[in-house]
Amino acid sequence: MKSLLSVPLLLAVVGSIGCQKAPPAPAPAAEVAVATPASGVAVALEDIDPATLPVEKAVLGIAPNAAPPITRDHPAKVIVEVEVVEKSMEIATGVNYTYWTFGGAVPGPMIRVRRGDVVEFHLKNRPENTMPHNIDLHAVTGPGGGAASSFTAPGHQTQFSFRALNVGTFIYHCATAPVGMHIANGMYGLIVVEPEAGLAKVDREFYVVQSEFYTPGDYRAAGDQPFDMQRAIKEDASYVVFNGKDGALTGDGSLKAKVGENVRIFVGNGGPNLVSSFHLIGEIFDTVYPEGGSVPNHNVQTTLVPAGGATVVEFKLDVPGTFVLVDHSIFRAFNKGALGLLTVEGEGDKVVYSGLEVDEVYLSDSSPAASAMQKKAAEMDDSIEATMLRGKAVYQGTCSVCHMQDGAGMAGVFPPLAKSDYLMADSERAINIVLSGLTGPIKVNGADFNGVMPPLTNLPDHEIAAVLTYVRNSMGNKDGKTVKAEDVATARAAMPKKLDSGHP
Amino acid sequence: MRSLLPLTLVFLLGCQADAVTPIQEPVVAQKAPVQVAIVEPTTGELPGKSIYQLDGSWTTQDNKPLKLESFRGQPVVVAMFFGSCRTACPTIIADMKRIEKAASPEAHKNTKFVLITFDPKVDTPDALKELENKFKLDGQRWTFLHGDAGSIREVASVLNVQYREVSEGQFSHTNLITLLDPNGVVTTKIEGLKMPVEPLVAALNKIAGDS
Amino acid sequence: MRYWLIIIGLALSSSTALAAAPERVKITGDNYAPFYPDKDKDQTLVPDFEMDTFPVTNSSFLAFVKTHAKWQRGSVKALFADESYLENWPAADSVAGIENQPVTHVSWFAARAYCSAQNGRLPTEHEWEFVSRADETRVDATGDLAFNQHVLSFYSKPGGGQIDNINQTSANYWGLHDLYGLVWEWVEDFNSSIISSDNRQGGDKQESKFCGGAALNAANTREYATFMRFAFRSSLKSSYTLHNLGFRCAYDLKSE
C-alpha cells in the first residue's frame, strides 16, 4: 500500500470527517450483489477481482455541468486524475482571493462512478504549489477516506484505490492540516456513486456546491483579500456563494433549462462551517435525496445540506421565468452572495413568482464596513467603465431579480430597463425612483405596467449612482455620462423625512 | 494531564468503529503482485537508490564497527525500534521472527535481520546484546545497530520512518519492516504491527532464490 | 571563509543592506513551549546557537558544488536527491540571473552536506520554530493575532512566480531575515512531525502504526501558520527537491 508518509494528526482529523459517511448497518444481501453482464448471475462485490475489470478513464463534470450518467451495466476500474492548483482568482468583481483548488476551479470536478467500481485515484500536486495536499472522499470506506494515502508534497503525485461500496452523493475535500483552512480555500467537490441500475433519467443535470469564504474585508470589499483565520474560527463568513465565487451562477453563468424538462441538481456543501438551507425560489422539489442518501423525500420546499454533505434535488419545470437558487438562511443570499439563477425558457402560464419576498430581505442593512470599503473603491476610479462595472455588481445582486438579467423585465409587472424610454427620459427621476420606490401604473416603451417597486434607500449613494450609470449605459441604452453620487445625495436630502426610514 | 485536542481523539474512535465494514476492500489490494526483483550485480558501484550509500558508522551488539554497505550481497529485513519501548517494539521483533520462520530454507539461511535503535543513549551495544539474549535471537542472523543521532536520522529518512523523542527516552515512531534487496534497495515493506507477513516473505523468498 | 567573501562580493553589487548584515547571528536560547510539546512537560530548552542571517543563496550553493563534485547536478545519486535537483539553474555550473535568490530544488541530504561543509548543520525543528516566533521587537509574537495573520498571508500567496532575492523582509528580533515570505526551509529532523492521536484512549488501529502511548497534541491549534509548517514538513522525504524549499544553516557555539 502506498501510504509511505502517513501523518498521524492528519489521519486523525481526516478520519473524523471521513467517518460521517459510514453506513449504519450492513447492506441487505440483495444490494451486495452485482449483476455481471455476461452471465446475469449476481456476484458479490468481494468476489470480483479488480484486475479483471474493464478499465476506463472517468469523465469529470466541470461545474455547473454534472459528470455524465453512467451507462454501464457492469462494474469497471475507473481512473480518476485530479490536479491540485493554487491560484489567485476573482471571488467577486474587483476582489481577488488565493484559492486552493482541485482541478483549477471551485468546486473541484464532479466524479461519477457506479457502485462496485474500483476507483484508482491519482492526485497530482503542481510543482509551483506552496502546500502539501491530500483528499478525503466521503465515498471511501477506509481510514481517512484516502487522505493518508494521498498526502502529496508540491511537485509530486500519489495513487490509491478504493471500491465504491455505498450508493450516494458524497463530498470530497482536502484534509491536510490545518484542515479548515484547506477547505476554506476551496478544496472540495462531489463524487456520486450511482446504484447498479443507475439513476432515473432526467432531461438536465447540474452540479452546484455551496461554500463560504473568510476574508478581512467584508462582502465585495475591493482588492486582494487573504484568508482570515479569526473570522473563520468565529464562523463569520464574508462570502457565502455557489460554485466558488460571487455571481458564479448569475449573468452569463445562470443555469439554463426549458419548460417541461425534468431537472436534477447535485448539491454539495463544502462548508467549511455553515449548513445550507437550500431553496429554489418559485419551485418545489418533487424529489429530494436528503443528505445525498438513498431514501427519497417528496414535495420539499427547502432542504438542509450539511457542511461536508450533499443532497440531490429533482423537479419538473412547468413555467418559464427566472428561478433563484438561494441559501434560505437569507442574509447569506443577499448580503454574502448565496444566490444563483435558473433561467427557464419556453411556453407556459405567465405566473408571477414570489420575487418580492426576496426584495424585502435584501433591503436589510448592508454592513457599514462594506459600504465604507465600497465607497473607497468607488473613489479610486470614477471613470464610466469602472463605475459601470461596480454598477453591474449591484444590478445583479439587487435589480435583476425583478428587472431580469438582461433588463427585459416582465410583461405587465416589471417594466423593462433595456432600451427603456422611461428610464432614459429623466436621470433625476430615475434617482428618485430608486430612493423612493414606485407604485402604480406607468407606460414604458408603449406598454402599460402596474407594479410595486420598493424604495432602496439603504443602498449607499455611490451604489445607486453606479447602478444607474450601468443601466443607463448598457442593455441598449446609451447615456454616455456617469450618474454622480453627489446628485443621489442631493436627491436623498430632498426626500420627505418619513420616507427616509424606508424598510427595516 | 494536558488537555487533548478533541479533533484528534473523539472522532477517531468513531471512525475505527466504522472501519468494521462487511466487505474487506483492502484484502484485494493486498494481492499486490510480488515485485520481481531484478537484482543487479552485488559488486561494483551501488545502485542509485541503495541505502548502502549512507556513510554512517555503526556499532553492533558485539561492539564491532560496521558500515551499512557490509550487508551487501544478501537480502536484509530491517526495522527501527528502541529498547525501552514495551508495546510496539517487542511486537516488531515478533513480527520479524514470524518472517524468519516463514522464510524458505534458502532465504532462512541467507537473510540478515537488522534492528536499528532510535535511542543511542540507552541502547548501548551492551544493552543491545542483552536484548538479543532476551528475545533469543540468533546472533549470526540478527544484528542490532547503535549509531549517532545524525546517522539514525539519515537511515530513518530513507526508510521513511518518522520518529520523535516525545519525552526522555520515549519515542513516537512509525512501525515499518522493510525488505532490502542484496544491493540495499528497498523492495517492499510492511506498515503497522501484527500485519500479514506473507507478501514480504514471498518477495524475500524470490530474492533469496535469485541471489 | 572563502564562501562568505563571495557572497558579500555579490551582495555589494545588489544590496548594501545585505552587505551590512552579519552572515550569521547568535541566538540566545531559552525554554519555550513548542507547538507539539513533549508528553511530560510544556517547555523545551533550546540551547544557544548561531544561525545564518539569510537563507543560503544559489551563488553560495554553487560555490559549494564546485568543490564537492558529488553534489553537482547530474552527479548526485537518486538516494540523495530526486530528478528535479537544482533544475532551476541555467546550467549545472551556473546560477546566472538568480545569484541572490535562495537556493531551492535542494534535498535534505544536499542541504545537510552544504552546512556540514561550513562546519555547521541544519537547524533542528525546535531551533527553527523558536526563532520564527519573533517579530521585529519581540522574542515571541505568536500571541499576537496580527502576527499570525501576517505570517499566514505569506503562506497564502500563490506560488509559481519567480522567487525573490533574499533580504525581502526586515530583520526579526534575532537579526534573522526572510524566515517568512520567501521559501520553506529544511530542518534536520523534518521527519519527526509524527503527530498521533492518543492511542491510550482505545483500541484504535493507529496503535499498530505508531508506538503505543506516544501521543502528541498541538498546544495551540489556532497557530495555523505553524500547523502548516508541520504539515508541510511531514509531506517531505529526504530526497525531495521542491521549487519553494530552501534552507539555512545553524552552528553549535564553540565550547567556552
GROMACS .gro file of C-alpha atoms in nm, chain C residues 5 11 18 23 28 31 35 37 39 41 77 85 95 177 187 226 235:
model
   17
  720LEU     CA    1   3.362   3.658   0.075
  726ALA     CA    2   2.576   4.132  -0.225
  733LEU     CA    3   2.280   4.273   0.263
  738GLU     CA    4   2.636   3.646   0.785
  743THR     CA    5   2.028   3.314   2.295
  746ASN     CA    6   1.284   2.739   2.739
  750PHE     CA    7   0.366   2.368   1.916
  752PRO     CA    8   0.505   1.979   2.344
  754LYS     CA    9   0.442   1.442   2.679
  756LYS     CA   10   0.644   1.891   3.008
  792LYS     CA   11   2.267   0.982  -0.663
  800TYR     CA   12   1.757   1.868  -0.807
  810VAL     CA   13   2.338   3.048  -1.140
  892HIS     CA   14   1.574   3.780   0.766
  902VAL     CA   15   1.526   2.133   0.930
  941THR     CA   16   0.278   2.672   1.248
  950SER     CA   17   0.486   1.563   0.343
   0.00000   0.00000   0.00000
